[in-house]
């Protein structure tokens, strides 16, 4: 969606819906996660569900956004920035567990 030049409303790309009915998971805005960033953390952390460093200077953001190049628009793309950052290409995702 970089050709549009801004984030798009939820539901804009319904044609990308999966067999599970899921869509809009990548490419609009990068998402804040609760982890602090430490560049070498994954070399030292547990393999399964690592808890993340307990403190740091930067917070992790995941996924590409509308300003990124195509290779960065992925759910696995990981970056970091100062927690005070406010702009139109980083946001958060509300989620609810389904029982």
Short mmCIF file of C-alpha atoms in Angstrom, two decimals:
data_model
loop_
_atom_site.label_atom_id
_atom_site.label_comp_id
_atom_site.label_asym_id
_atom_site.label_seq_id
_atom_site.Cartn_x
_atom_site.Cartn_y
_atom_site.Cartn_z
CA UNK A 1 0.00 0.00 0.00
CA UNK A 2 2.97 2.36 -0.31
CA UNK A 3 1.51 3.81 -3.50
CA UNK A 4 -1.42 5.20 -1.50
CA UNK A 5 0.95 7.25 0.67
CA UNK A 6 -0.73 6.69 4.05
CA UNK A 7 -2.18 3.95 6.27
CA UNK A 8 -5.45 2.49 5.01
CA UNK A 9 -8.64 1.74 6.97
CA UNK A 10 -9.16 -1.75 8.39
CA UNK A 11 -10.88 -3.97 5.84
CA UNK A 12 -9.45 -2.27 2.75
CA UNK A 13 -7.78 -5.47 1.50
CA UNK A 14 -10.52 -8.02 2.10
CA UNK A 15 -9.50 -9.81 -1.13
CA UNK A 16 -6.45 -11.07 0.82
CA UNK A 17 -8.64 -12.98 3.30
CA UNK A 18 -7.26 -16.41 4.29
CA UNK A 19 -9.26 -19.64 4.49
CA UNK A 20 -9.63 -18.82 8.21
CA UNK A 21 -11.20 -15.45 7.46
CA UNK A 22 -8.11 -13.52 8.57
CA UNK A 23 -6.72 -10.52 6.69
CA UNK A 24 -5.07 -7.13 7.21
CA UNK A 25 -2.16 -8.65 9.16
CA UNK A 26 0.79 -7.09 7.34
CA UNK A 27 1.83 -3.94 5.58
CA UNK A 28 -0.33 -1.18 6.99
CA UNK A 29 1.55 -0.12 10.13
CA UNK A 30 4.31 -1.78 12.12
CA UNK A 31 3.17 -2.89 15.57
CA UNK A 32 4.54 -2.23 19.02
CA UNK A 33 5.26 -5.34 21.06
CA UNK A 34 5.99 -5.47 24.79
CA UNK A 35 9.63 -6.61 24.43
CA UNK A 36 12.61 -4.40 25.02
CA UNK A 37 15.19 -4.65 22.24
CA UNK A 38 18.61 -6.24 22.65
CA UNK A 39 20.34 -7.00 19.34
CA UNK A 40 21.95 -10.27 20.46
CA UNK A 41 19.07 -11.43 22.68
CA UNK A 42 17.95 -14.33 20.47
CA UNK A 43 21.47 -15.80 20.60
CA UNK A 44 21.13 -16.10 24.40
CA UNK A 45 17.40 -16.64 24.94
CA UNK A 46 15.29 -19.79 25.31
CA UNK A 47 14.19 -21.17 21.93
CA UNK A 48 10.47 -21.34 22.76
CA UNK A 49 8.57 -18.19 23.71
CA UNK A 50 11.52 -16.10 24.92
CA UNK A 51 10.40 -13.54 27.52
CA UNK A 52 12.53 -10.69 26.16
CA UNK A 53 15.03 -8.54 28.07
CA UNK A 54 13.75 -7.00 31.32
CA UNK A 55 14.87 -3.49 30.36
CA UNK A 56 16.42 -1.50 27.56
CA UNK A 57 16.54 1.76 25.65
CA UNK A 58 14.47 0.68 22.62
CA UNK A 59 11.17 -1.19 22.24
CA UNK A 60 10.59 -3.77 19.52
CA UNK A 61 8.26 -3.13 16.61
CA UNK A 62 7.20 -5.98 14.33
CA UNK A 63 5.95 -6.24 10.78
CA UNK A 64 6.43 -3.94 7.87
CA UNK A 65 4.41 -0.83 7.18
CA UNK A 66 3.26 1.25 4.25
CA UNK A 67 6.59 3.11 4.11
CA UNK A 68 8.77 -0.06 3.96
CA UNK A 69 10.20 -1.85 0.96
CA UNK A 70 8.44 -5.08 -0.07
CA UNK A 71 11.00 -7.36 1.61
CA UNK A 72 10.28 -5.72 4.97
CA UNK A 73 6.49 -6.13 4.75
CA UNK A 74 6.45 -9.40 6.65
CA UNK A 75 5.08 -10.53 10.00
CA UNK A 76 8.60 -11.61 10.95
CA UNK A 77 10.28 -8.27 10.19
CA UNK A 78 11.70 -6.92 13.46
CA UNK A 79 12.99 -3.46 14.24
CA UNK A 80 13.35 -1.23 17.30
CA UNK A 81 12.82 2.39 18.19
CA UNK A 82 12.46 4.70 21.18
CA UNK A 83 9.22 4.12 23.14
CA UNK A 84 8.24 7.78 22.76
CA UNK A 85 7.98 7.52 18.94
CA UNK A 86 4.68 8.78 17.51
CA UNK A 87 4.04 8.68 13.77
CA UNK A 88 1.69 7.28 11.14
CA UNK A 89 3.54 4.06 10.40
CA UNK A 90 3.67 2.46 13.86
CA UNK A 91 0.63 1.41 15.87
CA UNK A 92 -0.73 -1.48 17.89
CA UNK A 93 -3.10 -4.39 17.37
CA UNK A 94 -5.96 -5.14 19.71
CA UNK A 95 -6.32 -8.88 20.19
CA UNK A 96 -8.64 -11.17 22.10
CA UNK A 97 -8.13 -14.82 22.95
CA UNK A 98 -10.83 -17.16 21.71
CA UNK A 99 -11.74 -19.99 24.07
#
